[in-house]
Amino acid sequence: MGQLTMLQVKAIYYPILAVIGVPANLMTIVILSRRNCGLSKCISVYMIAMASVDLLIMIVNVMLYHIFSNRFPLSFLSHTPVCKLIIYMTAVNLDLSVWFTVSFTFDRFVAICCQKFKTKYCTERTAAMVITAFTVLIFLKNIPVLLAYEPHQIINKVHWGCMTSVAFVSSPPGAAYIWFHSAWGIWHPLTLITLLNCLTVRRILVASRSRRGLRGHRSEKQSDSEMENRKKSIILLFAISGSFILLWLTAAVSLVTTRLASINYYQGDLTDPGYIATETGAMLKFLSCFQNPCIYAVTQRKFREELKTVVKSSWTFIQRLVRKRQ
């Protein structure tokens, strides 16, 4: 019954996530690229990068791997070279999503806590360099993933499917890489995000006390534009990083308790609590790739205004096409 329930949940969950997540992230990229949301250029670079990776995760990790590969086991996607490439890209995409979030959190930490370093680091050029450096590093770091799988079966000299390579997993370098990959992808970023947020909160509290003291006996109703702008930036930062931590926490805990680092082509008992916990953690991780558009819409007024503009423009364009065809 547990097996049937988990399979049913996956069969419903992933298609719904893809149907909602793909257009949401695509719309986010379009809106942020217009640069009319009142955000700084460096923040826009990070947010566009995060939305782009989230879109890739929806297409590759959710659609290609969890939907099409599982629904059509003898399709082109099941050829071993293609299968390996898909698994490699799933690992790359998740790493990029994680470390782009860390990069954004660090950028906001510098902007709030390191005023002298802020002018040099919090720039569009630096943001682009950081994104590029992490992208190259992560693509290189995940190359061993291609070696961790071998053909599941050979039919008429054609390699089909992927299964974990026993030789790779049982070797000391392979075992070390698996744990390094898990720590790099989950525990290190969660620790860094939590630490940076704690330091940022501490700095905010100290700065708020000092600013209230400097304002003296001014009217409480008097506006403080600097504090309002900082408040918006803080809300955006904590909403993104806080929800990221919550949604990835299940995967982090299940990794420690079950030592099951991946569910790729899992061959064990599908009713095992460890497998169910790992599957649940994976589903929540993918949900985190849909959260950012919702956060932007809730916390950013100008983003909502741009969303309405883009939706109206798109609807007008569709109506014109329909009229021309008629």
mmCIF file of C-alpha atoms in Angstrom:
data_model
loop_
_atom_site.group_PDB
_atom_site.id
_atom_site.type_symbol
_atom_site.label_atom_id
_atom_site.label_comp_id
_atom_site.label_asym_id
_atom_site.label_seq_id
_atom_site.Cartn_x
_atom_site.Cartn_y
_atom_site.Cartn_z
ATOM 1 C CA MET A 1 0.000 0.000 0.000
ATOM 2 C CA GLY A 2 2.885 2.360 0.847
ATOM 3 C CA GLN A 3 4.509 1.598 -2.502
ATOM 4 C CA LEU A 4 1.303 2.248 -4.403
ATOM 5 C CA THR A 5 0.698 5.490 -2.511
ATOM 6 C CA MET A 6 4.182 6.896 -3.232
ATOM 7 C CA LEU A 7 3.956 5.978 -6.916
ATOM 8 C CA GLN A 8 0.534 7.621 -7.131
ATOM 9 C CA VAL A 9 1.799 10.774 -5.428
ATOM 10 C CA LYS A 10 4.740 11.006 -7.858
ATOM 11 C CA ALA A 11 2.495 10.383 -10.856
ATOM 12 C CA ILE A 12 0.295 13.323 -9.848
ATOM 13 C CA TYR A 13 2.850 15.636 -8.229
ATOM 14 C CA TYR A 14 5.493 15.942 -10.956
ATOM 15 C CA PRO A 15 3.156 16.718 -13.900
ATOM 16 C CA ILE A 16 1.361 19.377 -11.850
ATOM 17 C CA LEU A 17 4.697 20.873 -10.772
ATOM 18 C CA ALA A 18 5.910 20.991 -14.388
ATOM 19 C CA VAL A 19 2.681 22.538 -15.711
ATOM 20 C CA ILE A 20 2.867 25.331 -13.127
ATOM 21 C CA GLY A 21 6.634 25.669 -12.691
ATOM 22 C CA VAL A 22 7.719 26.015 -16.336
ATOM 23 C CA PRO A 23 5.515 29.023 -17.253
ATOM 24 C CA ALA A 24 6.057 30.613 -13.818
ATOM 25 C CA ASN A 25 9.854 30.591 -14.141
ATOM 26 C CA LEU A 26 9.703 31.569 -17.813
ATOM 27 C CA MET A 27 7.504 34.532 -16.930
ATOM 28 C CA THR A 28 9.889 35.462 -14.103
ATOM 29 C CA ILE A 29 12.856 35.530 -16.501
ATOM 30 C CA VAL A 30 10.945 37.771 -18.917
ATOM 31 C CA ILE A 31 9.860 40.191 -16.175
ATOM 32 C CA LEU A 32 13.283 40.439 -14.529
ATOM 33 C CA SER A 33 14.990 40.892 -17.909
ATOM 34 C CA ARG A 34 12.893 44.020 -18.502
ATOM 35 C CA ARG A 35 14.677 45.610 -15.490
ATOM 36 C CA ASN A 36 11.580 47.540 -14.408
ATOM 37 C CA CYS A 37 11.173 45.998 -10.960
ATOM 38 C CA GLY A 38 13.190 48.610 -9.081
ATOM 39 C CA LEU A 39 15.928 46.124 -8.164
ATOM 40 C CA SER A 40 19.639 46.814 -8.362
ATOM 41 C CA LYS A 41 21.515 45.388 -11.345
ATOM 42 C CA CYS A 42 23.481 42.870 -9.289
ATOM 43 C CA ILE A 43 20.315 41.531 -7.611
ATOM 44 C CA SER A 44 18.682 41.226 -11.031
ATOM 45 C CA VAL A 45 21.602 39.157 -12.326
ATOM 46 C CA TYR A 46 21.356 36.693 -9.447
ATOM 47 C CA MET A 47 17.572 36.459 -9.663
ATOM 48 C CA ILE A 48 17.608 35.890 -13.442
ATOM 49 C CA ALA A 49 20.279 33.209 -12.985
ATOM 50 C CA MET A 50 18.233 31.472 -10.276
ATOM 51 C CA ALA A 51 15.073 31.604 -12.379
ATOM 52 C CA SER A 52 16.939 30.234 -15.425
ATOM 53 C CA VAL A 53 18.305 27.278 -13.453
ATOM 54 C CA ASP A 54 14.904 26.634 -11.890
ATOM 55 C CA LEU A 55 13.450 26.528 -15.407
ATOM 56 C CA LEU A 56 16.130 24.002 -16.423
ATOM 57 C CA ILE A 57 15.284 21.874 -13.388
ATOM 58 C CA MET A 58 11.627 21.880 -14.357
ATOM 59 C CA ILE A 59 12.490 20.814 -17.917
ATOM 60 C CA VAL A 60 15.337 18.334 -17.307
ATOM 61 C CA ASN A 61 14.914 17.031 -13.747
ATOM 62 C CA VAL A 62 11.133 16.999 -13.592
ATOM 63 C CA MET A 63 9.921 16.573 -17.173
ATOM 64 C CA LEU A 64 12.674 14.564 -18.872
ATOM 65 C CA TYR A 65 13.709 12.421 -15.914
ATOM 66 C CA HIS A 66 10.731 12.024 -13.597
ATOM 67 C CA ILE A 67 7.960 12.137 -16.203
ATOM 68 C CA PHE A 68 9.083 11.112 -19.705
ATOM 69 C CA SER A 69 11.906 8.702 -18.790
ATOM 70 C CA ASN A 70 9.724 6.860 -16.287
ATOM 71 C CA ARG A 71 6.568 6.868 -18.422
ATOM 72 C CA PHE A 72 8.372 5.744 -21.618
ATOM 73 C CA PRO A 73 11.113 3.308 -20.510
ATOM 74 C CA LEU A 74 12.051 2.221 -24.061
ATOM 75 C CA SER A 75 12.160 5.648 -25.684
ATOM 76 C CA PHE A 76 15.180 7.560 -27.005
ATOM 77 C CA LEU A 77 15.693 8.957 -23.509
ATOM 78 C CA SER A 78 16.474 5.433 -22.252
ATOM 79 C CA HIS A 79 19.551 4.970 -24.442
ATOM 80 C CA THR A 80 22.457 4.749 -22.011
ATOM 81 C CA PRO A 81 24.430 7.784 -23.345
ATOM 82 C CA VAL A 82 21.293 9.948 -23.236
ATOM 83 C CA CYS A 83 20.326 8.517 -19.863
ATOM 84 C CA LYS A 84 23.769 9.344 -18.438
ATOM 85 C CA LEU A 85 23.590 12.871 -19.830
ATOM 86 C CA ILE A 86 20.175 13.439 -18.223
ATOM 87 C CA ILE A 87 21.419 12.198 -14.830
ATOM 88 C CA TYR A 88 24.534 14.377 -15.173
ATOM 89 C CA MET A 89 22.404 17.441 -15.949
ATOM 90 C CA THR A 90 20.052 16.716 -13.030
ATOM 91 C CA ALA A 91 23.060 16.835 -10.688
ATOM 92 C CA VAL A 92 24.450 19.971 -12.356
ATOM 93 C CA ASN A 93 21.114 21.803 -12.247
ATOM 94 C CA LEU A 94 20.515 21.119 -8.547
ATOM 95 C CA ASP A 95 24.056 22.230 -7.673
ATOM 96 C CA LEU A 96 23.621 25.416 -9.682
ATOM 97 C CA SER A 97 20.299 26.177 -7.978
ATOM 98 C CA VAL A 98 21.844 25.667 -4.544
ATOM 99 C CA TRP A 99 25.008 27.689 -5.078
ATOM 100 C CA PHE A 100 23.298 30.523 -6.930
ATOM 101 C CA THR A 101 21.127 30.880 -3.817
ATOM 102 C CA VAL A 102 24.268 30.904 -1.661
ATOM 103 C CA SER A 103 25.824 33.532 -3.956
ATOM 104 C CA PHE A 104 22.739 35.731 -3.703
ATOM 105 C CA THR A 105 22.721 35.378 0.090
ATOM 106 C CA PHE A 106 26.414 36.304 0.284
ATOM 107 C CA ASP A 107 25.860 39.317 -1.973
ATOM 108 C CA ARG A 108 23.117 40.608 0.339
ATOM 109 C CA PHE A 109 25.327 39.885 3.371
ATOM 110 C CA VAL A 110 28.072 42.052 1.866
ATOM 111 C CA ALA A 111 25.594 44.794 0.955
ATOM 112 C CA ILE A 112 24.250 44.995 4.521
ATOM 113 C CA CYS A 113 27.242 44.081 6.683
ATOM 114 C CA CYS A 114 30.347 45.178 4.719
ATOM 115 C CA GLN A 115 29.830 48.771 3.662
ATOM 116 C CA LYS A 116 33.454 49.350 2.588
ATOM 117 C CA PHE A 117 33.533 46.218 0.426
ATOM 118 C CA LYS A 118 30.010 46.770 -0.897
ATOM 119 C CA THR A 119 30.899 49.249 -3.660
ATOM 120 C CA LYS A 120 33.458 46.859 -5.152
ATOM 121 C CA TYR A 121 31.603 43.574 -4.768
ATOM 122 C CA CYS A 122 27.905 44.381 -5.226
ATOM 123 C CA THR A 123 28.102 45.219 -8.928
ATOM 124 C CA GLU A 124 26.587 43.720 -12.061
ATOM 125 C CA ARG A 125 30.033 42.715 -13.350
ATOM 126 C CA THR A 126 30.956 40.876 -10.149
ATOM 127 C CA ALA A 127 27.596 39.089 -10.080
ATOM 128 C CA ALA A 128 28.102 37.902 -13.671
ATOM 129 C CA MET A 129 31.634 36.713 -12.838
ATOM 130 C CA VAL A 130 30.432 34.812 -9.755
ATOM 131 C CA ILE A 131 27.620 33.132 -11.706
ATOM 132 C CA THR A 132 30.005 32.173 -14.522
ATOM 133 C CA ALA A 133 32.669 30.840 -12.133
ATOM 134 C CA PHE A 134 30.188 28.661 -10.229
ATOM 135 C CA THR A 135 28.710 27.369 -13.505
ATOM 136 C CA VAL A 136 32.100 26.251 -14.868
ATOM 137 C CA LEU A 137 33.172 24.793 -11.521
ATOM 138 C CA ILE A 138 29.956 22.810 -11.072
ATOM 139 C CA PHE A 139 30.034 21.394 -14.602
ATOM 140 C CA LEU A 140 33.596 20.164 -13.961
ATOM 141 C CA LYS A 141 32.826 18.920 -10.450
ATOM 142 C CA ASN A 142 29.998 16.668 -11.665
ATOM 143 C CA ILE A 143 31.974 14.895 -14.412
ATOM 144 C CA PRO A 144 32.445 11.783 -12.176
ATOM 145 C CA VAL A 145 28.637 11.356 -12.238
ATOM 146 C CA LEU A 146 29.043 10.154 -15.846
ATOM 147 C CA LEU A 147 31.310 7.364 -14.567
ATOM 148 C CA ALA A 148 28.964 6.316 -11.764
ATOM 149 C CA TYR A 149 26.435 4.620 -14.086
ATOM 150 C CA GLU A 150 26.605 1.745 -16.547
ATOM 151 C CA PRO A 151 24.106 0.160 -18.986
ATOM 152 C CA HIS A 152 21.208 -1.651 -17.354
ATOM 153 C CA GLN A 153 20.873 -4.061 -20.262
ATOM 154 C CA ILE A 154 22.144 -4.629 -23.814
ATOM 155 C CA ILE A 155 19.610 -5.499 -26.525
ATOM 156 C CA ASN A 156 20.875 -6.139 -30.076
ATOM 157 C CA LYS A 157 24.162 -4.460 -29.153
ATOM 158 C CA VAL A 158 22.300 -1.331 -28.048
ATOM 159 C CA HIS A 159 22.870 -0.109 -24.483
ATOM 160 C CA TRP A 160 19.646 0.633 -22.620
ATOM 161 C CA GLY A 161 18.996 2.275 -19.282
ATOM 162 C CA CYS A 162 21.362 3.251 -16.471
ATOM 163 C CA MET A 163 22.238 1.508 -13.249
ATOM 164 C CA THR A 164 24.714 2.399 -10.537
ATOM 165 C CA SER A 165 28.184 1.080 -11.278
ATOM 166 C CA VAL A 166 29.166 -1.297 -8.469
ATOM 167 C CA ALA A 167 32.836 -0.838 -9.331
ATOM 168 C CA PHE A 168 32.563 2.938 -8.952
ATOM 169 C CA VAL A 169 30.510 2.908 -5.746
ATOM 170 C CA SER A 170 32.656 0.270 -4.038
ATOM 171 C CA SER A 171 35.944 1.968 -4.883
ATOM 172 C CA PRO A 172 37.411 4.370 -2.268
ATOM 173 C CA PRO A 173 37.504 7.330 -4.715
ATOM 174 C CA GLY A 174 33.892 6.639 -5.719
ATOM 175 C CA ALA A 175 32.650 6.392 -2.127
ATOM 176 C CA ALA A 176 34.549 9.568 -1.205
ATOM 177 C CA TYR A 177 33.062 11.421 -4.178
ATOM 178 C CA ILE A 178 29.510 10.364 -3.272
ATOM 179 C CA TRP A 179 29.840 11.835 0.221
ATOM 180 C CA PHE A 180 31.615 14.935 -1.088
ATOM 181 C CA HIS A 181 28.839 15.387 -3.663
ATOM 182 C CA SER A 182 26.181 15.073 -0.954
ATOM 183 C CA ALA A 183 27.919 17.469 1.444
ATOM 184 C CA TRP A 184 28.597 19.979 -1.346
ATOM 185 C CA GLY A 185 25.010 19.865 -2.547
ATOM 186 C CA ILE A 186 23.188 19.962 0.798
ATOM 187 C CA TRP A 187 25.041 20.493 4.074
ATOM 188 C CA HIS A 188 27.658 23.047 3.045
ATOM 189 C CA PRO A 189 25.175 25.443 1.379
ATOM 190 C CA LEU A 190 22.598 25.089 4.158
ATOM 191 C CA THR A 191 25.279 25.851 6.751
ATOM 192 C CA LEU A 192 26.561 28.861 4.808
ATOM 193 C CA ILE A 193 23.075 30.308 4.215
ATOM 194 C CA THR A 194 22.152 29.898 7.889
ATOM 195 C CA LEU A 195 25.434 31.465 9.067
ATOM 196 C CA LEU A 196 25.195 34.406 6.654
ATOM 197 C CA ASN A 197 21.581 35.077 7.623
ATOM 198 C CA CYS A 198 22.437 35.002 11.327
ATOM 199 C CA LEU A 199 25.254 37.507 10.785
ATOM 200 C CA THR A 200 22.960 39.667 8.658
ATOM 201 C CA VAL A 201 20.225 39.670 11.321
ATOM 202 C CA ARG A 202 22.769 40.621 13.972
ATOM 203 C CA ARG A 203 24.014 43.511 11.829
ATOM 204 C CA ILE A 204 20.466 44.699 11.132
ATOM 205 C CA LEU A 205 19.559 44.759 14.817
ATOM 206 C CA VAL A 206 22.683 46.747 15.706
ATOM 207 C CA ALA A 207 22.140 49.199 12.823
ATOM 208 C CA SER A 208 18.468 49.666 13.723
ATOM 209 C CA ARG A 209 19.303 50.590 17.336
ATOM 210 C CA SER A 210 21.970 53.045 16.200
ATOM 211 C CA ARG A 211 19.681 54.653 13.641
ATOM 212 C CA ARG A 212 16.858 55.086 16.127
ATOM 213 C CA GLY A 213 19.297 56.789 18.444
ATOM 214 C CA LEU A 214 20.525 59.154 15.720
ATOM 215 C CA ARG A 215 16.973 60.064 14.738
ATOM 216 C CA GLY A 216 16.472 61.285 18.289
ATOM 217 C CA HIS A 217 13.138 62.852 18.988
ATOM 218 C CA ARG A 218 11.881 62.920 15.408
ATOM 219 C CA SER A 219 8.280 61.996 14.825
ATOM 220 C CA GLU A 220 7.751 58.242 14.591
ATOM 221 C CA LYS A 221 5.532 58.838 11.545
ATOM 222 C CA GLN A 222 8.341 60.541 9.661
ATOM 223 C CA SER A 223 9.430 58.357 6.764
ATOM 224 C CA ASP A 224 12.914 56.895 6.556
ATOM 225 C CA SER A 225 13.561 55.982 2.915
ATOM 226 C CA GLU A 226 16.857 54.230 3.613
ATOM 227 C CA MET A 227 15.302 51.939 6.207
ATOM 228 C CA GLU A 228 12.345 51.220 3.904
ATOM 229 C CA ASN A 229 14.657 50.189 1.032
ATOM 230 C CA ARG A 230 16.723 48.063 3.382
ATOM 231 C CA LYS A 231 13.552 46.467 4.735
ATOM 232 C CA LYS A 232 12.448 45.421 1.228
ATOM 233 C CA SER A 233 15.862 43.942 0.506
ATOM 234 C CA ILE A 234 15.849 42.049 3.792
ATOM 235 C CA ILE A 235 12.355 40.664 3.234
ATOM 236 C CA LEU A 236 13.374 39.387 -0.207
ATOM 237 C CA LEU A 237 16.582 37.842 1.146
ATOM 238 C CA PHE A 238 14.980 36.080 4.105
ATOM 239 C CA ALA A 239 12.007 34.889 2.070
ATOM 240 C CA ILE A 240 14.240 33.252 -0.558
ATOM 241 C CA SER A 241 16.891 31.802 1.738
ATOM 242 C CA GLY A 242 14.465 30.884 4.542
ATOM 243 C CA SER A 243 12.093 28.959 2.272
ATOM 244 C CA PHE A 244 15.089 27.326 0.597
ATOM 245 C CA ILE A 245 16.344 26.026 3.937
ATOM 246 C CA LEU A 246 12.916 24.722 4.956
ATOM 247 C CA LEU A 247 12.320 22.902 1.665
ATOM 248 C CA TRP A 248 15.805 21.362 1.544
ATOM 249 C CA LEU A 249 15.889 20.386 5.223
ATOM 250 C CA THR A 250 14.013 17.111 4.680
ATOM 251 C CA ALA A 251 16.558 16.002 2.079
ATOM 252 C CA ALA A 252 19.425 16.925 4.403
ATOM 253 C CA VAL A 253 17.986 15.018 7.373
ATOM 254 C CA SER A 254 17.026 11.957 5.307
ATOM 255 C CA LEU A 255 20.549 11.825 3.873
ATOM 256 C CA VAL A 256 22.049 11.596 7.356
ATOM 257 C CA THR A 257 19.508 9.146 8.741
ATOM 258 C CA THR A 258 19.199 6.833 5.713
ATOM 259 C CA ARG A 259 22.536 7.388 3.937
ATOM 260 C CA LEU A 260 20.585 7.182 0.696
ATOM 261 C CA ALA A 261 22.142 9.976 -1.323
ATOM 262 C CA SER A 262 20.100 9.538 -4.487
ATOM 263 C CA ILE A 263 16.937 7.855 -5.748
ATOM 264 C CA ASN A 264 18.216 7.570 -9.327
ATOM 265 C CA TYR A 265 17.208 4.079 -10.478
ATOM 266 C CA TYR A 266 16.647 2.860 -6.924
ATOM 267 C CA GLN A 267 16.357 -0.950 -6.895
ATOM 268 C CA GLY A 268 15.342 -1.570 -3.261
ATOM 269 C CA ASP A 269 12.055 -1.888 -1.411
ATOM 270 C CA LEU A 270 9.783 0.997 -2.424
ATOM 271 C CA THR A 271 7.909 0.748 0.874
ATOM 272 C CA ASP A 272 11.078 1.278 2.916
ATOM 273 C CA PRO A 273 10.823 4.404 5.146
ATOM 274 C CA GLY A 274 14.288 5.493 3.995
ATOM 275 C CA TYR A 275 13.215 5.467 0.370
ATOM 276 C CA ILE A 276 9.980 7.316 1.153
ATOM 277 C CA ALA A 277 11.887 9.966 3.148
ATOM 278 C CA THR A 278 14.374 10.432 0.309
ATOM 279 C CA GLU A 279 11.567 10.708 -2.264
ATOM 280 C CA THR A 280 9.768 13.249 -0.083
ATOM 281 C CA GLY A 281 12.960 15.282 0.267
ATOM 282 C CA ALA A 282 13.431 15.227 -3.511
ATOM 283 C CA MET A 283 9.879 16.423 -4.130
ATOM 284 C CA LEU A 284 10.337 19.302 -1.691
ATOM 285 C CA LYS A 285 13.648 20.225 -3.356
ATOM 286 C CA PHE A 286 11.899 20.531 -6.697
ATOM 287 C CA LEU A 287 9.137 22.562 -5.075
ATOM 288 C CA SER A 288 11.811 25.070 -4.034
ATOM 289 C CA CYS A 289 12.394 25.710 -7.744
ATOM 290 C CA PHE A 290 8.829 26.999 -8.022
ATOM 291 C CA GLN A 291 8.877 29.076 -4.843
ATOM 292 C CA ASN A 292 10.860 32.101 -6.072
ATOM 293 C CA PRO A 293 8.263 33.420 -8.555
ATOM 294 C CA CYS A 294 5.675 33.224 -5.755
ATOM 295 C CA ILE A 295 8.019 35.058 -3.367
ATOM 296 C CA TYR A 296 8.672 37.822 -5.901
ATOM 297 C CA ALA A 297 4.951 38.238 -6.530
ATOM 298 C CA VAL A 298 4.159 38.436 -2.805
ATOM 299 C CA THR A 299 7.027 40.668 -1.640
ATOM 300 C CA GLN A 300 7.705 42.947 -4.642
ATOM 301 C CA ARG A 301 5.018 45.421 -5.673
ATOM 302 C CA LYS A 302 6.746 46.414 -8.926
ATOM 303 C CA PHE A 303 7.148 42.756 -9.856
ATOM 304 C CA ARG A 304 3.374 42.329 -9.536
ATOM 305 C CA GLU A 305 2.824 45.391 -11.713
ATOM 306 C CA GLU A 306 5.212 44.056 -14.358
ATOM 307 C CA LEU A 307 3.496 40.675 -14.191
ATOM 308 C CA LYS A 308 0.151 42.292 -14.953
ATOM 309 C CA THR A 309 1.716 44.218 -17.855
ATOM 310 C CA VAL A 310 3.335 41.111 -19.362
ATOM 311 C CA VAL A 311 0.152 39.048 -18.975
ATOM 312 C CA LYS A 312 -1.948 41.772 -20.630
ATOM 313 C CA SER A 313 0.570 42.123 -23.478
ATOM 314 C CA SER A 314 0.664 38.360 -24.004
ATOM 315 C CA TRP A 315 -3.119 38.096 -24.001
ATOM 316 C CA THR A 316 -3.398 40.958 -26.505
ATOM 317 C CA PHE A 317 -0.826 39.287 -28.746
ATOM 318 C CA ILE A 318 -2.705 35.965 -28.632
ATOM 319 C CA GLN A 319 -5.992 37.685 -29.473
ATOM 320 C CA ARG A 320 -4.378 39.355 -32.515
ATOM 321 C CA LEU A 321 -3.069 36.017 -33.765
ATOM 322 C CA VAL A 322 -6.493 34.445 -33.375
ATOM 323 C CA ARG A 323 -8.130 37.292 -35.302
ATOM 324 C CA LYS A 324 -5.609 37.009 -38.142
ATOM 325 C CA ARG A 325 -6.265 33.287 -38.511
ATOM 326 C CA GLN A 326 -9.997 33.885 -38.586
#
